Backbone as ProteinMPNN parsed JSONL, in Angstrom:
{"seq_chain_A": "MIQVAGSLWSVPATERRATAERLRAAGLRRLHWDTTDGRFAAAGGFRPEEAATLAAETGLTAEAHVMARRSAVEVDPWTDFCDLVIVHVESDDWEAAVDRIARRGGTPGLAVSPQTPATSVPADMAVLCMSIVPGQAGSAFDRAVLAKVTALRESSPSRRIGVDGGVRRADAAALAAAGADWVVVGTDLVGDRTAAWADILA", "coords_chain_A": {"N_chain_A": [[0.771, -1.078, 0.011], [0.501, 2.196, -0.789], [2.315, 4.945, 0.633], [1.468, 7.904, 2.775], [2.723, 11.37, 3.039], [1.965, 13.939, 4.599], [1.38, 17.436, 3.605], [1.456, 20.753, 4.984], [1.397, 23.047, 3.674], [-0.424, 24.754, 2.549], [-2.022, 25.504, 4.737], [-3.365, 27.813, 6.96], [-1.079, 29.52, 9.196], [-2.24, 29.709, 11.89], [-3.698, 27.662, 11.961], [-2.552, 25.225, 11.795], [-1.45, 23.551, 13.891], [-3.776, 22.308, 14.873], [-5.024, 21.162, 12.518], [-2.912, 19.221, 11.9], [-3.056, 17.532, 13.9], [-5.79, 16.7, 13.635], [-5.317, 15.101, 11.332], [-3.414, 13.238, 12.313], [-5.157, 12.04, 14.101], [-6.837, 10.859, 12.169], [-5.341, 8.992, 11.09], [-2.861, 9.601, 9.831], [0.609, 9.53, 9.59], [2.995, 10.779, 9.23], [4.629, 14.009, 8.287], [5.297, 16.148, 5.774], [7.74, 18.669, 5.161], [8.06, 21.641, 3.516], [10.576, 23.844, 2.27], [11.821, 26.978, 1.126], [14.156, 28.946, -0.858], [13.324, 31.185, -1.826], [14.274, 31.754, -4.467], [15.028, 29.525, -6.052], [12.463, 28.375, -5.953], [9.176, 29.762, -5.614], [9.052, 31.946, -3.009], [8.108, 30.627, 0.204], [6.799, 27.969, 2.275], [8.144, 26.612, 5.176], [10.145, 27.468, 8.501], [12.451, 25.693, 9.991], [12.415, 25.523, 12.95], [9.817, 25.926, 13.417], [8.67, 23.829, 12.193], [10.126, 21.768, 13.564], [8.977, 21.978, 16.161], [6.355, 21.538, 15.846], [6.277, 18.811, 14.835], [7.372, 17.65, 17.079], [5.578, 17.929, 18.667], [3.249, 16.891, 17.894], [4.019, 14.233, 17.519], [4.522, 13.093, 15.044], [6.41, 11.653, 12.201], [8.995, 13.091, 10.264], [9.815, 14.704, 7.169], [11.776, 16.619, 4.87], [11.67, 18.8, 2.482], [13.978, 20.599, 0.56], [14.31, 23.445, -1.282], [16.202, 24.936, -2.945], [18.607, 26.977, -4.454], [21.455, 26.888, -3.506], [21.832, 24.344, -1.676], [23.299, 22.738, 0.524], [23.977, 24.661, 2.425], [21.407, 24.943, 3.789], [20.645, 22.652, 4.931], [21.337, 21.444, 7.411], [19.714, 22.323, 10.025], [17.284, 20.796, 9.412], [18.3, 18.295, 9.171], [18.285, 17.577, 12.018], [15.53, 16.653, 12.733], [14.224, 15.463, 10.979], [14.069, 12.172, 9.264], [14.582, 11.82, 6.723], [15.798, 13.909, 4.206], [15.325, 15.94, 1.443], [16.893, 17.12, -1.37], [17.24, 19.15, -4.25], [17.931, 17.802, -7.43], [18.405, 19.75, -9.417], [19.702, 21.703, -8.133], [22.701, 23.887, -7.202], [24.588, 22.565, -5.793], [24.253, 20.183, -5.093], [25.169, 17.477, -4.778], [27.086, 18.151, -2.764], [25.334, 18.676, -0.763], [24.048, 16.415, -0.281], [26.093, 14.8, 0.766], [26.543, 16.222, 3.237], [24.116, 15.835, 4.595], [24.128, 13.241, 4.963], [26.513, 12.846, 6.514], [25.625, 13.882, 8.785], [24.005, 12.048, 9.777], [21.627, 11.634, 8.674], [19.359, 10.579, 6.193], [19.664, 11.05, 2.726], [17.682, 12.385, -0.079], [16.913, 12.839, -3.551], [15.261, 15.419, -5.321], [13.456, 15.89, -8.29], [12.541, 18.025, -10.652], [9.812, 18.582, -13.055], [10.679, 18.955, -15.523], [13.193, 17.529, -15.89], [14.928, 14.779, -16.516], [14.592, 11.137, -15.525], [17.134, 9.921, -15.85], [18.825, 11.524, -14.388], [19.097, 11.045, -11.698], [21.111, 9.255, -9.206], [21.2, 5.778, -9.163], [21.091, 4.464, -6.591], [19.761, 6.093, -4.668], [17.139, 7.673, -3.035], [14.222, 9.096, -4.502], [12.341, 11.96, -5.217], [9.715, 12.468, -7.137], [8.738, 15.35, -8.731], [5.446, 16.483, -9.7], [4.333, 18.729, -10.637], [5.511, 22.236, -10.941], [7.973, 23.139, -8.844], [7.31, 24.764, -5.813], [4.827, 25.52, -6.282], [2.089, 25.322, -5.076], [-1.127, 23.898, -5.075], [-1.479, 23.592, -7.89], [-2.417, 21.757, -10.672], [-1.948, 18.14, -10.817], [0.403, 16.566, -12.903], [0.042, 13.963, -15.12], [2.021, 12.924, -16.475], [4.08, 12.566, -14.829], [3.897, 9.689, -14.133], [5.206, 7.917, -16.163], [7.775, 8.662, -15.524], [8.281, 7.809, -12.939], [7.671, 4.979, -13.402], [10.021, 4.43, -14.9], [12.083, 4.987, -13.336], [11.737, 3.068, -11.468], [11.868, 0.742, -12.657], [14.72, 0.861, -13.351], [15.858, 0.823, -10.887], [14.855, -1.363, -8.846], [14.771, -1.483, -5.857], [14.891, 1.153, -4.814], [13.728, 3.912, -2.806], [10.819, 5.719, -3.88], [9.026, 8.774, -4.413], [6.339, 10.73, -4.986], [5.155, 14.351, -5.551], [3.256, 17.024, -5.424], [0.047, 18.343, -6.423], [-1.277, 15.831, -5.905], [-4.072, 13.763, -6.017], [-6.804, 11.793, -4.37], [-7.691, 10.056, -6.384], [-5.44, 9.604, -7.857], [-3.887, 7.86, -6.807], [-3.829, 5.173, -7.088], [-3.012, 4.543, -9.635], [-0.517, 5.682, -9.433], [0.696, 4.088, -7.398], [0.838, 1.593, -8.872], [2.492, 2.372, -11.012], [4.779, 2.192, -9.462], [5.431, 3.748, -7.234], [6.395, 4.525, -3.839], [5.641, 6.325, -1.93], [3.358, 9.26, -1.339], [3.172, 12.8, -1.415], [0.698, 14.814, -0.1], [-1.189, 17.589, -0.018], [-3.433, 19.956, -0.745], [-5.642, 18.171, -1.09], [-5.785, 16.434, 1.004], [-5.806, 18.164, 3.427], [-8.146, 19.375, 3.835], [-11.705, 19.187, 3.549], [-11.617, 16.811, 2.374], [-10.269, 14.498, 3.563], [-11.403, 12.214, 4.562], [-11.683, 10.707, 2.235], [-9.258, 9.504, 2.169], [-9.099, 7.888, 4.027], [-8.816, 5.063, 3.587], [-6.419, 4.407, 3.044], [-4.666, 5.726, 4.703], [-5.292, 4.174, 7.219]], "CA_chain_A": [[-0.069, -0.057, 0.008], [1.238, 3.347, -0.949], [2.256, 5.619, 2.134], [1.198, 9.388, 2.647], [3.129, 12.216, 3.812], [1.028, 15.363, 4.62], [1.879, 18.684, 3.527], [0.678, 21.855, 5.425], [2.142, 24.273, 2.797], [-1.729, 25.624, 2.16], [-2.932, 25.687, 5.712], [-2.921, 29.048, 7.735], [-0.346, 29.438, 10.482], [-2.955, 29.685, 13.105], [-4.562, 26.348, 11.825], [-1.527, 24.067, 11.268], [-1.288, 22.672, 14.996], [-5.119, 21.627, 14.866], [-4.955, 20.237, 11.288], [-1.87, 18.127, 12.043], [-3.455, 16.731, 15.106], [-6.75, 15.769, 13.031], [-4.883, 14.25, 10.215], [-3.201, 12.146, 13.11], [-6.322, 11.25, 14.479], [-7.254, 10.156, 10.66], [-4.223, 7.891, 10.607], [-1.442, 10.018, 9.138], [1.994, 9.142, 10.558], [4.146, 11.494, 8.582], [4.718, 15.285, 7.721], [6.303, 16.743, 4.592], [8.012, 20.052, 5.241], [8.819, 22.37, 2.392], [11.288, 25.214, 2.521], [12.436, 27.336, -0.28], [14.877, 30.07, -0.57], [12.838, 32.248, -2.638], [14.925, 31.974, -5.685], [14.805, 28.368, -6.925], [10.979, 28.446, -6.001], [8.599, 30.973, -4.906], [8.995, 32.081, -1.516], [7.027, 30.136, 1.099], [7.217, 26.916, 3.194], [8.382, 26.479, 6.766], [11.238, 27.516, 9.166], [12.732, 24.508, 10.491], [12.122, 25.684, 14.166], [8.323, 25.868, 13.409], [8.568, 22.461, 11.574], [10.597, 20.86, 14.601], [8.33, 22.127, 17.267], [5.021, 20.792, 15.37], [6.517, 17.457, 14.809], [7.575, 16.883, 18.231], [4.455, 18.084, 19.823], [2.139, 15.81, 17.309], [4.605, 12.938, 17.562], [4.518, 12.656, 13.845], [7.738, 11.6, 11.742], [9.076, 14.257, 9.348], [10.856, 14.473, 6.053], [12.113, 17.749, 4.583], [12.12, 19.135, 1.112], [14.485, 21.92, 0.455], [13.991, 23.994, -2.674], [17.314, 26.12, -2.927], [19.808, 27.069, -5.239], [22.576, 26.509, -2.348], [21.285, 23.442, -0.532], [24.05, 22.684, 1.492], [23.865, 25.552, 3.643], [20.13, 25.067, 4.302], [19.994, 21.074, 5.406], [21.54, 21.212, 8.762], [18.553, 21.946, 11.002], [16.373, 19.833, 8.998], [18.728, 16.822, 9.78], [18.06, 17.359, 13.483], [14.578, 16.012, 13.516], [13.757, 14.627, 9.806], [14.63, 10.892, 8.803], [14.788, 12.105, 5.268], [16.185, 15.36, 3.696], [15.444, 16.011, -0.009], [17.173, 18.493, -2.054], [16.672, 19.254, -5.778], [19.098, 17.416, -8.363], [18.745, 20.893, -10.019], [20.477, 22.937, -7.424], [23.835, 23.898, -7.845], [25.491, 21.92, -4.975], [23.52, 18.783, -4.642], [26.32, 16.534, -4.12], [27.632, 18.487, -1.243], [24.316, 18.695, 0.213], [23.73, 15.053, 0.001], [27.258, 14.63, 1.482], [26.399, 16.861, 4.462], [22.778, 15.161, 5.151], [24.709, 11.945, 5.405], [27.398, 13.203, 7.36], [24.951, 14.606, 10.0], [23.251, 11.207, 10.286], [20.215, 11.612, 7.863], [19.029, 9.846, 4.891], [19.378, 12.062, 1.542], [16.933, 12.06, -1.135], [16.899, 13.929, -4.392], [14.062, 15.728, -5.713], [13.615, 16.003, -9.688], [11.444, 18.991, -11.227], [9.087, 17.834, -14.336], [11.556, 18.803, -16.906], [14.316, 16.903, -15.39], [14.943, 13.224, -16.91], [15.036, 10.317, -14.466], [18.316, 9.561, -15.404], [19.618, 12.654, -13.522], [19.312, 10.613, -10.187], [21.758, 8.234, -9.034], [20.419, 4.525, -8.583], [21.089, 4.203, -5.023], [19.15, 7.46, -3.795], [15.739, 7.979, -2.77], [13.966, 10.061, -5.395], [11.011, 12.546, -4.853], [9.375, 13.214, -8.489], [7.607, 16.587, -8.912], [4.512, 16.539, -10.758], [4.127, 20.363, -10.355], [6.593, 23.1, -10.869], [8.473, 23.394, -7.363], [6.772, 25.578, -5.065], [3.457, 26.0, -7.027], [1.192, 24.49, -4.36], [-2.455, 23.792, -5.48], [-1.464, 23.403, -9.239], [-2.975, 20.38, -11.016], [-1.12, 16.869, -11.006], [0.631, 16.174, -14.202], [-0.008, 12.592, -15.153], [3.369, 12.621, -17.302], [4.948, 11.783, -13.874], [3.684, 8.417, -13.972], [6.408, 7.412, -16.834], [9.082, 8.84, -15.092], [8.367, 6.653, -12.027], [7.994, 3.659, -13.849], [11.336, 4.237, -15.487], [13.016, 4.991, -12.199], [11.324, 1.827, -10.84], [12.45, -0.346, -13.748], [16.146, 0.867, -13.309], [16.343, 0.574, -9.752], [13.751, -1.824, -8.134], [14.691, -1.328, -4.624], [15.063, 2.602, -4.339], [12.239, 4.702, -2.542], [10.073, 6.841, -4.947], [7.901, 9.475, -3.976], [5.509, 11.704, -5.871], [4.875, 15.289, -4.879], [2.204, 17.925, -6.265], [-1.256, 18.042, -6.903], [-1.802, 14.481, -5.993], [-5.444, 13.488, -5.372], [-6.895, 10.267, -3.909], [-7.68, 9.185, -7.641], [-4.237, 9.445, -8.512], [-3.221, 6.927, -5.678], [-3.904, 3.546, -7.538], [-1.957, 4.758, -10.723], [0.835, 5.725, -8.925], [1.142, 2.772, -6.801], [1.081, 0.872, -9.891], [3.947, 2.762, -11.548], [5.908, 1.956, -8.489], [5.857, 5.0, -5.996], [6.275, 3.937, -2.504], [4.903, 7.142, -1.007], [3.008, 10.475, -2.24], [3.157, 13.896, -0.675], [-0.576, 15.379, -0.341], [-1.667, 18.59, 0.624], [-4.725, 20.31, -0.575], [-6.654, 16.949, -1.204], [-5.915, 15.656, 2.414], [-5.89, 18.753, 4.547], [-9.51, 20.172, 3.627], [-12.851, 18.248, 3.63], [-11.263, 15.456, 1.578], [-9.295, 13.743, 4.402], [-12.037, 11.028, 4.596], [-11.349, 9.996, 1.121], [-7.93, 8.919, 2.189], [-9.217, 6.735, 5.068], [-8.266, 3.367, 3.498], [-4.787, 4.374, 2.945], [-4.06, 6.233, 6.14], [-5.463, 3.305, 8.222]], "C_chain_A": [[0.853, 1.1, 0.042], [1.334, 4.147, 0.269], [1.868, 7.177, 1.902], [1.857, 9.993, 3.53], [2.43, 13.503, 3.466], [1.583, 16.56, 4.387], [0.946, 19.884, 4.085], [0.872, 23.092, 4.962], [0.56, 25.331, 2.821], [-2.477, 26.012, 3.481], [-2.353, 26.821, 6.4], [-2.129, 28.536, 9.035], [-1.055, 28.981, 11.823], [-3.768, 28.264, 13.42], [-3.684, 24.894, 11.834], [-1.536, 23.07, 12.572], [-2.616, 21.544, 14.776], [-5.112, 20.618, 13.747], [-3.929, 19.035, 11.347], [-2.361, 17.168, 13.134], [-4.908, 15.858, 14.544], [-6.397, 14.988, 11.972], [-4.003, 13.042, 11.185], [-4.108, 11.256, 13.395], [-7.14, 10.553, 13.439], [-6.425, 8.958, 10.424], [-3.053, 8.209, 10.055], [-0.529, 9.797, 10.219], [3.026, 10.121, 10.125], [3.586, 12.966, 7.75], [5.722, 15.602, 6.701], [6.519, 18.304, 4.8], [8.828, 20.646, 4.063], [9.543, 23.626, 2.994], [11.81, 25.674, 1.319], [13.201, 28.781, 0.192], [14.478, 31.516, -1.625], [13.297, 32.706, -3.905], [14.744, 30.52, -6.58], [13.182, 28.108, -7.038], [10.409, 29.513, -5.462], [8.774, 30.736, -3.527], [7.728, 31.292, -0.568], [7.518, 28.858, 1.871], [7.364, 27.326, 4.527], [9.782, 26.761, 7.324], [11.507, 26.166, 9.9], [12.298, 24.376, 11.996], [10.699, 25.399, 14.235], [8.171, 24.369, 13.218], [9.045, 21.503, 13.059], [9.742, 20.663, 15.818], [6.794, 21.118, 17.057], [5.234, 19.435, 15.213], [6.612, 16.92, 16.111], [6.328, 17.158, 19.04], [3.288, 17.231, 19.163], [2.644, 14.322, 17.414], [4.379, 12.197, 16.086], [6.042, 12.627, 13.155], [7.685, 12.726, 10.754], [10.161, 13.885, 8.35], [10.747, 16.017, 5.558], [12.485, 17.776, 3.136], [12.522, 20.429, 1.102], [14.672, 22.308, -0.97], [14.868, 25.399, -2.724], [18.157, 25.907, -4.013], [21.156, 26.385, -4.686], [22.023, 25.556, -1.488], [21.954, 23.097, 0.449], [24.275, 23.377, 2.624], [22.482, 25.786, 4.451], [19.831, 23.77, 5.056], [20.194, 21.002, 6.824], [20.414, 21.077, 10.012], [17.628, 21.15, 10.963], [16.638, 18.28, 9.516], [18.626, 16.47, 11.374], [16.858, 16.818, 13.689], [13.857, 15.35, 12.129], [14.93, 13.489, 9.377], [14.954, 11.128, 7.407], [14.751, 13.395, 4.799], [16.314, 15.25, 2.216], [15.735, 17.349, -0.489], [17.198, 18.284, -3.671], [18.111, 18.844, -6.496], [19.392, 18.57, -9.312], [19.432, 21.939, -9.258], [21.89, 22.881, -7.637], [25.138, 23.095, -7.167], [24.839, 20.677, -4.387], [24.153, 17.887, -3.859], [26.936, 16.913, -2.879], [26.455, 18.431, -0.131], [23.84, 17.234, 0.731], [24.775, 14.619, 0.941], [26.869, 14.943, 2.88], [25.254, 16.121, 5.142], [23.477, 13.725, 5.749], [25.609, 11.765, 6.406], [26.63, 13.442, 8.808], [24.013, 13.51, 10.655], [21.879, 11.113, 9.781], [20.449, 11.087, 6.878], [18.858, 10.957, 3.722], [18.436, 11.468, 0.685], [17.238, 13.206, -2.036], [15.606, 14.077, -4.998], [14.403, 15.95, -7.393], [12.287, 16.909, -10.182], [10.833, 18.311, -12.625], [9.959, 17.773, -15.351], [12.609, 18.08, -17.021], [14.269, 15.313, -15.672], [15.149, 12.506, -15.634], [16.433, 9.817, -14.5], [19.288, 10.292, -14.727], [20.015, 11.988, -12.03], [20.133, 9.25, -10.079], [21.026, 6.922, -8.66], [20.258, 4.277, -7.34], [20.596, 5.082, -4.196], [17.507, 7.333, -3.932], [15.488, 9.247, -3.681], [12.508, 10.687, -4.993], [10.673, 13.372, -6.5], [8.27, 14.336, -8.277], [6.72, 16.467, -9.973], [3.644, 17.71, -10.875], [5.161, 21.07, -10.391], [6.829, 23.286, -9.181], [7.762, 24.738, -6.893], [5.452, 26.204, -5.37], [2.173, 25.205, -6.44], [-0.473, 24.884, -5.017], [-2.43, 23.655, -7.073], [-1.668, 22.061, -9.576], [-1.826, 19.281, -11.381], [-1.009, 16.892, -12.52], [0.874, 14.496, -14.603], [1.183, 12.101, -15.881], [4.332, 11.834, -16.079], [5.002, 10.36, -13.749], [4.923, 7.424, -14.962], [7.588, 7.687, -16.407], [9.226, 7.934, -13.675], [8.306, 5.58, -12.272], [9.387, 3.4, -14.336], [12.19, 4.202, -14.294], [12.853, 3.325, -11.447], [12.339, 0.573, -11.497], [14.048, -0.339, -13.455], [16.594, 0.703, -11.979], [15.334, 0.004, -8.878], [13.578, -1.477, -6.611], [14.861, 0.252, -3.962], [13.45, 2.766, -3.739], [11.843, 5.662, -3.588], [9.026, 7.267, -4.333], [7.428, 10.455, -4.842], [4.838, 12.912, -4.95], [4.253, 16.55, -5.912], [1.052, 17.687, -6.868], [-2.003, 16.695, -6.768], [-3.248, 14.403, -5.271], [-5.569, 11.911, -5.137], [-7.095, 9.549, -5.349], [-6.837, 9.013, -8.268], [-3.4, 8.133, -7.944], [-2.97, 5.588, -6.539], [-2.985, 3.63, -8.662], [-0.653, 4.788, -10.424], [1.526, 4.617, -8.209], [1.683, 1.699, -7.959], [2.316, 1.017, -10.796], [4.996, 2.529, -10.808], [6.234, 3.061, -7.594], [5.294, 4.207, -4.72], [5.551, 4.978, -1.675], [4.483, 8.449, -1.928], [2.883, 11.619, -1.032], [1.734, 14.46, -0.845], [-0.79, 16.454, 0.502], [-3.05, 19.018, 0.701], [-5.683, 19.234, -0.619], [-6.686, 16.251, 0.011], [-6.254, 16.682, 3.392], [-7.392, 19.396, 4.816], [-10.602, 19.061, 4.119], [-12.527, 16.928, 3.008], [-10.662, 14.309, 2.37], [-9.936, 12.262, 4.393], [-11.702, 10.201, 3.362], [-9.914, 9.181, 1.076], [-7.895, 8.035, 3.232], [-8.463, 5.538, 4.678], [-6.991, 3.209, 3.513], [-4.118, 4.644, 4.012], [-4.105, 5.129, 7.139], [-4.512, 2.516, 8.346]], "O_chain_A": [[1.856, 1.089, 0.755], [0.37, 4.045, 1.028], [1.998, 7.616, 0.76], [1.859, 9.587, 4.692], [2.332, 14.01, 2.349], [2.508, 16.778, 5.17], [-0.212, 19.981, 3.679], [0.617, 24.112, 5.602], [0.593, 26.529, 3.104], [-3.454, 26.758, 3.41], [-1.133, 26.952, 6.509], [-2.375, 27.54, 9.715], [-0.626, 28.152, 12.625], [-4.258, 27.839, 14.466], [-4.149, 23.755, 11.874], [-1.622, 21.86, 12.36], [-2.517, 20.333, 14.577], [-5.182, 19.408, 13.963], [-4.211, 17.956, 10.824], [-1.963, 16.003, 13.128], [-5.149, 14.697, 14.872], [-7.205, 14.122, 11.636], [-3.97, 11.909, 10.704], [-4.081, 10.053, 13.132], [-8.025, 9.757, 13.753], [-6.763, 8.048, 9.667], [-2.22, 7.349, 9.771], [-0.765, 9.847, 11.426], [4.013, 10.191, 10.857], [2.641, 13.104, 6.974], [6.908, 15.304, 6.842], [5.596, 19.1, 4.63], [9.948, 20.278, 3.707], [9.169, 24.265, 3.977], [12.237, 24.876, 0.485], [12.976, 29.48, 1.18], [15.157, 32.476, -1.989], [12.917, 33.75, -4.436], [14.326, 30.557, -7.737], [12.686, 27.689, -8.084], [11.119, 30.268, -4.799], [8.687, 29.653, -2.948], [6.533, 31.494, -0.781], [8.731, 28.777, 2.069], [6.766, 28.3, 4.984], [10.697, 26.301, 6.64], [10.524, 25.626, 10.406], [11.855, 23.291, 12.375], [10.327, 24.622, 15.114], [7.564, 23.713, 14.065], [8.294, 20.638, 13.51], [9.672, 19.604, 16.441], [6.316, 20.287, 17.83], [4.249, 18.749, 15.487], [6.052, 15.857, 16.38], [6.148, 16.541, 20.09], [2.375, 16.877, 19.91], [1.878, 13.359, 17.401], [4.119, 11.0, 15.965], [6.847, 13.489, 13.507], [6.631, 13.263, 10.413], [11.091, 13.094, 8.509], [9.716, 16.638, 5.815], [13.332, 17.053, 2.609], [11.801, 21.351, 1.483], [15.163, 21.518, -1.776], [14.45, 26.551, -2.599], [18.411, 24.789, -4.461], [21.794, 25.525, -5.293], [21.686, 26.01, -0.394], [21.315, 23.077, 1.501], [24.691, 22.879, 3.67], [22.349, 26.523, 5.428], [18.84, 23.743, 5.785], [19.29, 20.521, 7.506], [20.249, 20.101, 10.744], [17.059, 20.7, 11.957], [15.879, 17.431, 9.985], [18.834, 15.362, 11.867], [16.747, 16.36, 14.827], [12.845, 14.683, 12.344], [16.136, 13.665, 9.204], [15.821, 10.365, 6.984], [13.719, 14.049, 4.949], [17.227, 14.597, 1.71], [15.148, 18.396, -0.216], [17.168, 17.154, -4.158], [19.182, 19.391, -6.232], [20.423, 18.538, -9.984], [19.705, 23.014, -9.792], [22.354, 21.903, -8.223], [26.262, 22.963, -7.653], [24.999, 20.32, -3.22], [23.911, 17.542, -2.703], [27.274, 16.087, -2.032], [26.608, 18.202, 1.068], [23.383, 16.969, 1.843], [24.384, 14.049, 1.96], [26.847, 14.028, 3.703], [25.453, 15.778, 6.307], [23.282, 13.294, 6.886], [25.616, 10.765, 7.125], [27.188, 13.129, 9.859], [23.37, 13.716, 11.684], [21.021, 10.534, 10.446], [21.607, 10.992, 6.471], [17.907, 11.733, 3.817], [18.298, 10.247, 0.624], [17.68, 14.283, -1.639], [14.875, 13.109, -5.21], [15.569, 16.166, -7.724], [11.143, 16.468, -10.071], [11.538, 17.481, -13.199], [10.093, 16.766, -16.047], [13.08, 17.89, -18.142], [13.512, 14.641, -14.971], [15.761, 13.046, -14.713], [16.967, 9.353, -13.493], [20.412, 9.858, -14.478], [20.992, 12.321, -11.36], [19.85, 8.277, -10.778], [20.182, 7.036, -7.771], [19.173, 3.827, -6.974], [20.884, 4.997, -3.002], [16.883, 6.917, -4.908], [16.24, 10.222, -3.704], [11.632, 9.972, -4.506], [11.154, 14.423, -6.923], [7.167, 14.178, -7.752], [7.147, 16.352, -11.121], [2.447, 17.676, -11.16], [6.065, 20.533, -9.751], [5.903, 23.544, -8.412], [7.704, 25.702, -7.656], [5.035, 27.224, -4.821], [1.385, 24.582, -7.151], [-0.834, 26.015, -5.343], [-3.559, 23.604, -7.561], [-1.167, 21.184, -8.874], [-0.908, 19.557, -12.154], [-1.939, 17.141, -13.286], [1.934, 13.941, -14.315], [1.374, 10.885, -15.916], [5.067, 10.862, -16.251], [6.01, 9.803, -13.313], [5.423, 6.393, -14.512], [8.535, 7.027, -16.834], [10.309, 7.409, -13.416], [8.858, 4.834, -11.462], [9.897, 2.287, -14.21], [13.058, 3.33, -14.265], [13.777, 2.637, -11.013], [13.181, -0.176, -11.003], [14.634, -1.414, -13.331], [17.786, 0.422, -11.853], [14.843, 0.798, -8.077], [12.472, -1.223, -6.135], [14.944, 0.445, -2.749], [12.424, 2.138, -4.004], [12.703, 6.378, -4.102], [8.186, 6.552, -3.785], [8.282, 11.057, -5.493], [4.18, 12.696, -3.933], [4.771, 16.887, -6.976], [0.977, 16.882, -7.796], [-3.065, 16.435, -7.333], [-3.496, 14.894, -4.17], [-4.799, 11.03, -5.519], [-6.629, 8.414, -5.442], [-6.981, 8.356, -9.299], [-2.487, 7.553, -8.532], [-1.853, 5.07, -6.565], [-2.109, 2.765, -8.696], [0.228, 4.119, -10.965], [2.699, 4.287, -8.387], [2.762, 1.109, -7.899], [3.0, 0.09, -11.232], [6.124, 2.608, -11.295], [7.406, 3.215, -7.249], [4.263, 3.552, -4.565], [4.859, 4.574, -0.74], [5.05, 8.714, -2.989], [2.543, 11.325, 0.114], [1.522, 14.623, -2.046], [-0.603, 16.322, 1.711], [-3.812, 18.759, 1.632], [-6.733, 19.52, -0.043], [-7.594, 15.432, 0.159], [-6.993, 16.295, 4.297], [-7.71, 19.851, 5.915], [-10.341, 18.204, 4.963], [-13.286, 15.98, 3.211], [-10.567, 13.205, 1.834], [-9.233, 11.26, 4.255], [-11.448, 9.006, 3.517], [-9.549, 8.422, 0.179], [-6.867, 7.399, 3.466], [-7.569, 5.07, 5.382], [-6.402, 2.19, 3.875], [-3.12, 4.012, 4.358], [-3.151, 5.007, 7.907], [-4.532, 1.66, 9.23]]}, "name": "protein", "num_of_chains": 1, "seq": "MIQVAGSLWSVPATERRATAERLRAAGLRRLHWDTTDGRFAAAGGFRPEEAATLAAETGLTAEAHVMARRSAVEVDPWTDFCDLVIVHVESDDWEAAVDRIARRGGTPGLAVSPQTPATSVPADMAVLCMSIVPGQAGSAFDRAVLAKVTALRESSPSRRIGVDGGVRRADAAALAAAGADWVVVGTDLVGDRTAAWADILA"}
């Protein structure tokens, strides 16, 4: 069964704690934290201090998605509480960032934007396939990502593969069939659609 990491990107700051607790009660076990430098992607996302506090208060595990031109200088505080820290293969220093995450005891992953081919990611690394332009929360899911997931799974059967961006409950079966292990879900999960995910969250 495909797993879900919940994103609170679209949730107002005053409602994040209550939303996270409601999702935990519905069965969610993992939060996905986005952060941007305002250059690689539109400004937005979370500060690591806020994310760490909310993760600790809710008891939910955490992963981070760092959208930055210079990733290596951004990853340190996320490795303190996230078991997976993802940087973009399109960033200027992704290799240095991956090395730093690993040296700090975290598990690194690479995100690939829609225009980036699957072959850009080393075979031994977790990969997060973007199905929207990074930072554009609320955009429609691009089904072209299914072919990328399939190619990644065929090239490396044991790697972890995730999909992030516009994912809806109706997309989950096709993503699982293509080979995705987990999906990042925001808009379709945090509002009145939570119940639609109940069979996967349970």
